[in-house]
PDB file of C-alpha atoms in Angstrom:
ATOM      1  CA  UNK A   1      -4.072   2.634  -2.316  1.00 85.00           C
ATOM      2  CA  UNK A   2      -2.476   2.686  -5.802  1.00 87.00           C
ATOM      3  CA  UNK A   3      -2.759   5.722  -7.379  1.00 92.00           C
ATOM      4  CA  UNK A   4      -1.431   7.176 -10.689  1.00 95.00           C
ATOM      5  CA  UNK A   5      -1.307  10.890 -11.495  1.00 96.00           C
ATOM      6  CA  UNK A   6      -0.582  13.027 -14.021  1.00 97.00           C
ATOM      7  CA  UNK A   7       0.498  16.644 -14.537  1.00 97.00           C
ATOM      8  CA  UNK A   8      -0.617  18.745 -16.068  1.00 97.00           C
ATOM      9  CA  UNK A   9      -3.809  18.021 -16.257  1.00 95.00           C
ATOM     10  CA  UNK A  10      -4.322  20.625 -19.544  1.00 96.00           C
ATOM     11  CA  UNK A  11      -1.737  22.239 -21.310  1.00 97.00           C
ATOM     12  CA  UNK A  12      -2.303  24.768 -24.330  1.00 97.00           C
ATOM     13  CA  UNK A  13       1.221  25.317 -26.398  1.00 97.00           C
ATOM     14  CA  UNK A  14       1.878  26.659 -29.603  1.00 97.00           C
ATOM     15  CA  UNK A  15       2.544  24.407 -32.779  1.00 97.00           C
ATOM     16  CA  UNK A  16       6.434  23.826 -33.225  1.00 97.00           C
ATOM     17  CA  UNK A  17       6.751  23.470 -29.003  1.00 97.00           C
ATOM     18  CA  UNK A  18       8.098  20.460 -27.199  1.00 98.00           C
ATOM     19  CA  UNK A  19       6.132  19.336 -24.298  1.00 98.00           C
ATOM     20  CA  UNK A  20       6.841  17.256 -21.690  1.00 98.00           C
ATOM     21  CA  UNK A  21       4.018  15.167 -19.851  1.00 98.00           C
ATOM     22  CA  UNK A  22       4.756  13.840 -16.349  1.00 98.00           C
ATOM     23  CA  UNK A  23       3.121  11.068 -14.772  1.00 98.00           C
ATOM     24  CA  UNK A  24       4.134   9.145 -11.135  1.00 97.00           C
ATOM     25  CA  UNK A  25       2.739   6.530  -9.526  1.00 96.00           C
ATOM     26  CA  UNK A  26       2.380   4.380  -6.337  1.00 95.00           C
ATOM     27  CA  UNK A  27       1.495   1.031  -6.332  1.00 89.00           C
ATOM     28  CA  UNK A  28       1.836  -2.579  -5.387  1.00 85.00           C
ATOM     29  CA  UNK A  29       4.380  -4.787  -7.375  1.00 85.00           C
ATOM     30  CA  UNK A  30       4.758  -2.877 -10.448  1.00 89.00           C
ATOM     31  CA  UNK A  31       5.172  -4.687 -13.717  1.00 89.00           C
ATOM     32  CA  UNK A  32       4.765  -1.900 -16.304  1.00 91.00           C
ATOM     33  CA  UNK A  33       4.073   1.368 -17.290  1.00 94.00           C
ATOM     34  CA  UNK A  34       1.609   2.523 -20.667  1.00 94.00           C
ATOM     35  CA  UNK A  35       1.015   5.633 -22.220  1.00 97.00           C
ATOM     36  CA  UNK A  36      -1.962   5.885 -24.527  1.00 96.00           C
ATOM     37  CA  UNK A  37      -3.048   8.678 -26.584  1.00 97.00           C
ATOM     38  CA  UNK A  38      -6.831   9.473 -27.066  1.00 95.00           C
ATOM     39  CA  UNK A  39      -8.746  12.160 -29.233  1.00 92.00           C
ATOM     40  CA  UNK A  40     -11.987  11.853 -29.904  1.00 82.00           C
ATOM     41  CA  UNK A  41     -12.435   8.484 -30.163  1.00 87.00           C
ATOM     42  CA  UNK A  42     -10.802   5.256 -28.479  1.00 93.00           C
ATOM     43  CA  UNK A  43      -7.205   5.411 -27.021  1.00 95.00           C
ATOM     44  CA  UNK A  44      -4.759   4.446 -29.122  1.00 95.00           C
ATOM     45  CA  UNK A  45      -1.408   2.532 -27.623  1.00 94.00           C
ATOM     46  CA  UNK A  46       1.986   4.465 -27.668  1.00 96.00           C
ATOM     47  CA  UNK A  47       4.354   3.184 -25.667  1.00 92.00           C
ATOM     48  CA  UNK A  48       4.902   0.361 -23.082  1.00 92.00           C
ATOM     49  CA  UNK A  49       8.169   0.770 -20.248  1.00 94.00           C
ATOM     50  CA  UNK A  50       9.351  -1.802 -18.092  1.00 90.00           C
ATOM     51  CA  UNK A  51      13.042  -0.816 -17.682  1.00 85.00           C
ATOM     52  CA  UNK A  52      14.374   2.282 -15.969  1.00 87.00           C
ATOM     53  CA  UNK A  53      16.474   4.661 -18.501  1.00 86.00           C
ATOM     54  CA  UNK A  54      15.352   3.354 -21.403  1.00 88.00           C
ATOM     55  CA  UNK A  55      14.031   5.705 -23.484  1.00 92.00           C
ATOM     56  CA  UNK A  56      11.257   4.499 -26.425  1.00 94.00           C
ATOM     57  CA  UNK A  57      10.955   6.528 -29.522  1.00 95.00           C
ATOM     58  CA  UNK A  58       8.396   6.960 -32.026  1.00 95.00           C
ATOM     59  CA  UNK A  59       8.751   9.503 -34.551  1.00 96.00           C
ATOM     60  CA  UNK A  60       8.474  12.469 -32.581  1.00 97.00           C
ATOM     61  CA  UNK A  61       7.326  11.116 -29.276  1.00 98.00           C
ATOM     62  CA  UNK A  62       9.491   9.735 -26.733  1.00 97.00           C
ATOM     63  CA  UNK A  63       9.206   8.219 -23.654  1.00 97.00           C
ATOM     64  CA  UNK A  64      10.910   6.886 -20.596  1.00 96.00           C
ATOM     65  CA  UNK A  65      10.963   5.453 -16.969  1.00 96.00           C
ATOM     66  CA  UNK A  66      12.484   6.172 -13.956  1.00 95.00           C
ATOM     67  CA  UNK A  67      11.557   3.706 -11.025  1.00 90.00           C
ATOM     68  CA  UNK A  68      13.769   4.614  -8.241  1.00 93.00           C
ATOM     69  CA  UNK A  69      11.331   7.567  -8.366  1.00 93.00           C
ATOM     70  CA  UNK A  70       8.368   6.428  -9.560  1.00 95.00           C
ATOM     71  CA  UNK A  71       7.888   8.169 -12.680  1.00 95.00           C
ATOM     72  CA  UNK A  72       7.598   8.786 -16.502  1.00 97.00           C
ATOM     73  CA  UNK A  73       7.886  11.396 -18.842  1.00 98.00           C
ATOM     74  CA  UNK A  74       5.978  11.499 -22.508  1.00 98.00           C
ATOM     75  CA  UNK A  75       8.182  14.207 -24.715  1.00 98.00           C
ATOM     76  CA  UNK A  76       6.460  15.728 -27.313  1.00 98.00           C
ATOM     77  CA  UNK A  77       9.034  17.761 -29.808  1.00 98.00           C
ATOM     78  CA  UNK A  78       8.159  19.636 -32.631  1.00 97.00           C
ATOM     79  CA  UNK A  79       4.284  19.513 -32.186  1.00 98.00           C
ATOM     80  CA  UNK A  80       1.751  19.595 -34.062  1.00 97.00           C
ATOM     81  CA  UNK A  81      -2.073  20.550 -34.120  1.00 96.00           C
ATOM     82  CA  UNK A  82      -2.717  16.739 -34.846  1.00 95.00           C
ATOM     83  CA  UNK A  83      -0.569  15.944 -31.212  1.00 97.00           C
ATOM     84  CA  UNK A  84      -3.514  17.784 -29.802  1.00 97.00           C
ATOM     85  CA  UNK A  85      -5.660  15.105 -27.159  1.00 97.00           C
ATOM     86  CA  UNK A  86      -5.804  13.447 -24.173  1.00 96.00           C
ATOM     87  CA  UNK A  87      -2.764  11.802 -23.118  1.00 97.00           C
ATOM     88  CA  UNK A  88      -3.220   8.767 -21.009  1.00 96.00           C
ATOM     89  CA  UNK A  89      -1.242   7.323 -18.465  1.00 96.00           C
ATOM     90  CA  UNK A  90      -1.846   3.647 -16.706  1.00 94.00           C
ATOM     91  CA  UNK A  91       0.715   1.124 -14.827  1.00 92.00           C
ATOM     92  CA  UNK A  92      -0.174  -2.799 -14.194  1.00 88.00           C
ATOM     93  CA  UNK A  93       1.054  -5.088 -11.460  1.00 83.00           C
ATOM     94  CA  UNK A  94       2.101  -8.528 -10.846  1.00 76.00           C
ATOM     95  CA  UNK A  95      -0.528  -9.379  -8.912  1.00 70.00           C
ATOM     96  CA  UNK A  96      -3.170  -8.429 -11.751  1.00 68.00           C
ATOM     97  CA  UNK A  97      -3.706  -7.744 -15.432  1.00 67.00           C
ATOM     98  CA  UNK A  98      -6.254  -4.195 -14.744  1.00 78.00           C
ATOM     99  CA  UNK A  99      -5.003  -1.198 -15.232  1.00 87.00           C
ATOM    100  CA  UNK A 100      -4.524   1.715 -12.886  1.00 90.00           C
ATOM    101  CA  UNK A 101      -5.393   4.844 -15.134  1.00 93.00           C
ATOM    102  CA  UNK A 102      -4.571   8.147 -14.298  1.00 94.00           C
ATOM    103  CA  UNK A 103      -6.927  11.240 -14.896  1.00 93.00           C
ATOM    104  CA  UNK A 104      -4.955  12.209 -18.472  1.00 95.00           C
ATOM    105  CA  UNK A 105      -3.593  15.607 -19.807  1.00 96.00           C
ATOM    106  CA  UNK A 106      -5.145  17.717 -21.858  1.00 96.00           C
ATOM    107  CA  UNK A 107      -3.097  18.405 -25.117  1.00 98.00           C
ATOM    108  CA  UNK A 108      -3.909  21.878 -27.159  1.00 97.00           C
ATOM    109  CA  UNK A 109      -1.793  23.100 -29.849  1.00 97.00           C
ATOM    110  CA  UNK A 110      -2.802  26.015 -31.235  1.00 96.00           C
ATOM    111  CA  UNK A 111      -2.029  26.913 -34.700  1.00 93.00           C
TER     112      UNK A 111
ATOM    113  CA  UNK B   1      -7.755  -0.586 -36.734  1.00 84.00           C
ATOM    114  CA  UNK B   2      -6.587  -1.742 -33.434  1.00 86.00           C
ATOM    115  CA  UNK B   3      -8.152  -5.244 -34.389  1.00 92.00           C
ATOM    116  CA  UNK B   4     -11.357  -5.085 -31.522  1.00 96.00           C
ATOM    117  CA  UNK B   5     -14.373  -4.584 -32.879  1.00 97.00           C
ATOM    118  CA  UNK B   6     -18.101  -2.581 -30.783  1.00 97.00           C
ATOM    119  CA  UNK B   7     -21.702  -2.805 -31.668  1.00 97.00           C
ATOM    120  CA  UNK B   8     -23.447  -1.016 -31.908  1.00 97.00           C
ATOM    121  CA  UNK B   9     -21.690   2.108 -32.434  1.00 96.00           C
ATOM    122  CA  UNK B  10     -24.682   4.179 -31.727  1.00 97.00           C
ATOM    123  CA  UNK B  11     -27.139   3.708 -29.253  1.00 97.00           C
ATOM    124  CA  UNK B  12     -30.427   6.128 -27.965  1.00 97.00           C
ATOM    125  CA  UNK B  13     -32.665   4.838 -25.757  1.00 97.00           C
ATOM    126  CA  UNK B  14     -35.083   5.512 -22.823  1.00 97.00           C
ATOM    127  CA  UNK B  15     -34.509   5.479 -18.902  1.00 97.00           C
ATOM    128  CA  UNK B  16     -35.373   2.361 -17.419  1.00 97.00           C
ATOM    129  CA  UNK B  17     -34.680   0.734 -20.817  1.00 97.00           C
ATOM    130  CA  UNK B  18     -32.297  -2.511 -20.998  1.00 98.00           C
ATOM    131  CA  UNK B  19     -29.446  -2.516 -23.592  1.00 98.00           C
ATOM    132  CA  UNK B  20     -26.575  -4.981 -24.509  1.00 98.00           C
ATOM    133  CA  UNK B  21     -23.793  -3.700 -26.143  1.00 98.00           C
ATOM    134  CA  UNK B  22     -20.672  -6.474 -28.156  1.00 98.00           C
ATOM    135  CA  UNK B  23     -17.445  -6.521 -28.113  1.00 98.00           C
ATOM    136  CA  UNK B  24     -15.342  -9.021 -30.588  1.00 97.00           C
ATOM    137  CA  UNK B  25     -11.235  -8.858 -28.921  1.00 96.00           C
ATOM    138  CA  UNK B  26      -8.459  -8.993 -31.166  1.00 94.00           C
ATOM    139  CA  UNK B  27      -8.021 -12.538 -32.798  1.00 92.00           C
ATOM    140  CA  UNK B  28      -6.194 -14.240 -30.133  1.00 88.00           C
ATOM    141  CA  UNK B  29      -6.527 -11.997 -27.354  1.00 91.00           C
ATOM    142  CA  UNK B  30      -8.495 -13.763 -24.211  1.00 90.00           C
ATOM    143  CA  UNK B  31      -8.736 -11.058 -21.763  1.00 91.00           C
ATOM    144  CA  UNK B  32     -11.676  -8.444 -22.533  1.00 94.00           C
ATOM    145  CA  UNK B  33     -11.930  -5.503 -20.369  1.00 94.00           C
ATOM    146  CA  UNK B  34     -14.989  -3.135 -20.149  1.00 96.00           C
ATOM    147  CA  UNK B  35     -14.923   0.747 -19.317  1.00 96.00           C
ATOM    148  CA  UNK B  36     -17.101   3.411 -19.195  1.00 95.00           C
ATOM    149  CA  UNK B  37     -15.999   7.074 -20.314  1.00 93.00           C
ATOM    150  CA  UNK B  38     -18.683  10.233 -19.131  1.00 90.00           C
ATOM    151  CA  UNK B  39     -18.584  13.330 -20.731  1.00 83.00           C
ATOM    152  CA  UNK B  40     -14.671  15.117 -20.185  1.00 75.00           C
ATOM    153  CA  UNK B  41     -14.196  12.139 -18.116  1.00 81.00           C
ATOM    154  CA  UNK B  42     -11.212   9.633 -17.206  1.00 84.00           C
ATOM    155  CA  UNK B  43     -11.864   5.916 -18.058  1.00 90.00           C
ATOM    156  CA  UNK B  44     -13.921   4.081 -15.034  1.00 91.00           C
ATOM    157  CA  UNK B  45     -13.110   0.111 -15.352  1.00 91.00           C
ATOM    158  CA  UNK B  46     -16.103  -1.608 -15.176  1.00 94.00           C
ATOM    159  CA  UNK B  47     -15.258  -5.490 -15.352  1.00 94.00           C
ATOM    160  CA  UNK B  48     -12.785  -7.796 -16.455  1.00 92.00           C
ATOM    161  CA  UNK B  49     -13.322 -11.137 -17.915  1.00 93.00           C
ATOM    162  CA  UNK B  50     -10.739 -13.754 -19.126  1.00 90.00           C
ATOM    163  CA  UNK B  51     -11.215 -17.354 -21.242  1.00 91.00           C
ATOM    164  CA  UNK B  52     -14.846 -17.039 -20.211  1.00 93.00           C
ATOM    165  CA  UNK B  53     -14.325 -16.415 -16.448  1.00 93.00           C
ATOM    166  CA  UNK B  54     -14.678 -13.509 -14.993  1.00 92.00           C
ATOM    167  CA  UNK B  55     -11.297 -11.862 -13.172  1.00 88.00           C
ATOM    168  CA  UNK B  56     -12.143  -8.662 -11.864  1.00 88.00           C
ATOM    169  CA  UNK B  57     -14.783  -5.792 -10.948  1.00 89.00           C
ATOM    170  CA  UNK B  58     -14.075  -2.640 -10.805  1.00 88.00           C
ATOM    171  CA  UNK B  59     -17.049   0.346 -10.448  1.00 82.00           C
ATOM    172  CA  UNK B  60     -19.294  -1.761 -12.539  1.00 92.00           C
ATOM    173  CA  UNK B  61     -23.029  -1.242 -11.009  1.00 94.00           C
ATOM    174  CA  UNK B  62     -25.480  -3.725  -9.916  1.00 95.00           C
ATOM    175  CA  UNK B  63     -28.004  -2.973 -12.644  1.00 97.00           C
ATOM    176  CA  UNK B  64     -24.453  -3.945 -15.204  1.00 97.00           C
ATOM    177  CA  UNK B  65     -23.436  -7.818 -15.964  1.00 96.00           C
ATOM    178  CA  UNK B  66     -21.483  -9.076 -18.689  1.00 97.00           C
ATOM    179  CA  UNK B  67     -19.986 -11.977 -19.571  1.00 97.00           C
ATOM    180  CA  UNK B  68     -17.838 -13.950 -21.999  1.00 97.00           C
ATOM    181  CA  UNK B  69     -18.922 -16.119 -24.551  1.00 96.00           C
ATOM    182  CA  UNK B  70     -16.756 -19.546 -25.501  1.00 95.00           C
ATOM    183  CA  UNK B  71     -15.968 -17.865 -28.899  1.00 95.00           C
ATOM    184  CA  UNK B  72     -14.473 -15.000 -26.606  1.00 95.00           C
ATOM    185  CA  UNK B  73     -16.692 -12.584 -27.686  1.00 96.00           C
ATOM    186  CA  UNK B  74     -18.127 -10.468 -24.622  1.00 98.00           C
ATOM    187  CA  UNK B  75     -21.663  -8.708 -24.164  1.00 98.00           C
ATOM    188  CA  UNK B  76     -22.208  -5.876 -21.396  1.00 98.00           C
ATOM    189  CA  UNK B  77     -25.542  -5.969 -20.074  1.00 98.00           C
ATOM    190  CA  UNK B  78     -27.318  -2.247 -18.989  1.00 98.00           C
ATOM    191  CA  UNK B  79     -30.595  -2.937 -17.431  1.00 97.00           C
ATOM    192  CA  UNK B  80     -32.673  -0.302 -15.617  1.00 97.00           C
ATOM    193  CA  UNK B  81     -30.946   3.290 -17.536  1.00 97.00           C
ATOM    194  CA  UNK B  82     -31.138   6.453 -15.997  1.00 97.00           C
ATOM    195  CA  UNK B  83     -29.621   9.637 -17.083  1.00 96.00           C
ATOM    196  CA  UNK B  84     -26.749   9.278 -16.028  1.00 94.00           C
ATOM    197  CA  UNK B  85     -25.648   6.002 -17.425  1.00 96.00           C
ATOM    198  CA  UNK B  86     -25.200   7.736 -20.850  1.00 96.00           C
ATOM    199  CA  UNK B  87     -21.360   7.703 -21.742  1.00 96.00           C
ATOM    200  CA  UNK B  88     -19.232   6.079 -24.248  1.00 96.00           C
ATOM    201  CA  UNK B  89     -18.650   2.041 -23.528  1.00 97.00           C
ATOM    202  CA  UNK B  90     -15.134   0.996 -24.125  1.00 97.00           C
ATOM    203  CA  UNK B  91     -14.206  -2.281 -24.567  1.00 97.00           C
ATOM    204  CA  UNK B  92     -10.229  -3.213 -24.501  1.00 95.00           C
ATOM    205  CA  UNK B  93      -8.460  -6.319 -24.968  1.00 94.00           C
ATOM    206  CA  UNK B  94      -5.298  -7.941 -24.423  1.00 90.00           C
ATOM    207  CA  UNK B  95      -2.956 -10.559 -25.621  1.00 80.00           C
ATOM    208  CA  UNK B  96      -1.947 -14.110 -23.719  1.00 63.00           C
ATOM    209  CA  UNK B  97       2.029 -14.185 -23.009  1.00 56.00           C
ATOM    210  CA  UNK B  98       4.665 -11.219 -22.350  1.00 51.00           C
ATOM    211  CA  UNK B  99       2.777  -8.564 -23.619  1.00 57.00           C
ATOM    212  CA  UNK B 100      -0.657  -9.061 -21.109  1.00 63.00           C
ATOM    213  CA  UNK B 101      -0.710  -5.817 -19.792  1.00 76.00           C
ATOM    214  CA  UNK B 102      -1.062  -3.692 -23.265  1.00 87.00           C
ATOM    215  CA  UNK B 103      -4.631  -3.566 -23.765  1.00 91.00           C
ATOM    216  CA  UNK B 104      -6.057  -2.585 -27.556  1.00 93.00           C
ATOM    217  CA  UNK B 105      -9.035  -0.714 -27.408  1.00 96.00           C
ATOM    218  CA  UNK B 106     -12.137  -1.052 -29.752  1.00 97.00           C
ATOM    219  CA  UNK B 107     -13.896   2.294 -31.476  1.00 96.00           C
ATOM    220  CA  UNK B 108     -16.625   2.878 -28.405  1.00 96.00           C
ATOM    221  CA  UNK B 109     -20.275   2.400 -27.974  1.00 97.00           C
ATOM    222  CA  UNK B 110     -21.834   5.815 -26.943  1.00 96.00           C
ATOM    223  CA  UNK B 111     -25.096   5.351 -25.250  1.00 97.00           C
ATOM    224  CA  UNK B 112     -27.511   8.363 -24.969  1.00 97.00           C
ATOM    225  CA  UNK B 113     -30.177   7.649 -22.232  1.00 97.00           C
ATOM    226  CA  UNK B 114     -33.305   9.897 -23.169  1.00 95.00           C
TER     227      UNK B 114
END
């Protein structure tokens, strides 16, 4: 069965902290892997990894791939109250354009 | 502004009430996708519908149909509510080409069943 999962599934850290958000996965003929962010309100896209080792970058958010082992990372530096939310993982597959969604970490920053 | 637009973006009615909710994909974008989010939940895929044919179900229930209009504009059909069936309706879409799997998300319809 393909299955994604993230850990942790909440985390609480203190503004100014870098964070690091795992997810893995297992499935069938992988084409990519997304991370979306989501407060309280729609998910919003962040990044999209197809390669191994190549990290993506956006301001203070980072990303990157491994998939000998079947997994990404979401770095976080620096954080902020705003970085606080759900953070959404999901991978596709050849065979299909769905997404397989895993069950998100929680994001607190306190003040 | 991810580009997709959801009416309504409101919506209180009674159990065993039928409801149709819109969803207007990004200009372009042929593949509309349907989800349902529950209170503190994760996002359940409901349906999946591409150039006016559907492509795949997920947990969408009986009493749920949608479908895809020529103009690509999709409606999600709730007949029958109970309780249970309130959550916030998401719809998604996503592009023709390289970039298929990134789906853009529209603002949410949140249903309250009464």
């Amino acid at each position: 069965e393909d299955k994604v999962v993230q850990s942790p599934l909440s985390l609480v850290v203190h503004e100014g902290d870098t964070v690091t958000l795992n997810c893995s996965y297992e499935v069938t003929n992988f084409r990519s892997l997304l991370w979306y962010k989501q407060e309280k309100k729609a998910p919003t896209f962040l990044f999209m990894l197809t390669s191994s080792g190549i990290e993506k970058k956006s301001g203070r958010l980072s990303s990157i791939l491994d998939k000998k082992e079947l997994f990404s990372i979401l770095n976080i530096t620096a954080t902020q109250t705003g970085d606080s939310a759900v953070y959404l993982c999901a991978v596709s597959m050849d065979s299909n354009y769905q997404l397989i969604w895993g069950a998100g970490t929680k994001l607190i920053i306190k003040p | 502004d991810s580009g997709v637009t959801q009416t309504p973006k409101h919506l209180i009615t009674a159990t065993g009430q039928r409801v149709t909710l819109r969803c207007s994909p990004r200009s372009g974008d042929l593949s509309v996708y349907w989800y349902q989010q529950s209170l503190d939940q994760g996002l359940q895929f409901l349906i999946q519908y591409y150039n006016g044919e559907e492509r795949a179900k997920g947990n969408i229930l009986e009493r749920f149909s949608a479908q895809q209009f020529p103009d690509l504009h999709s409606e999600l059909n709730l007949s029958s509510l109970e309780l249970g069936d309130s959550a916030l309706y998401f719809c998604a879409s996503s592009a023709r080409g390289a970039d298929t799997n990134t789906q853009y998300f529209g603002p949410g319809t949140r249903l309250t069943v009464l």
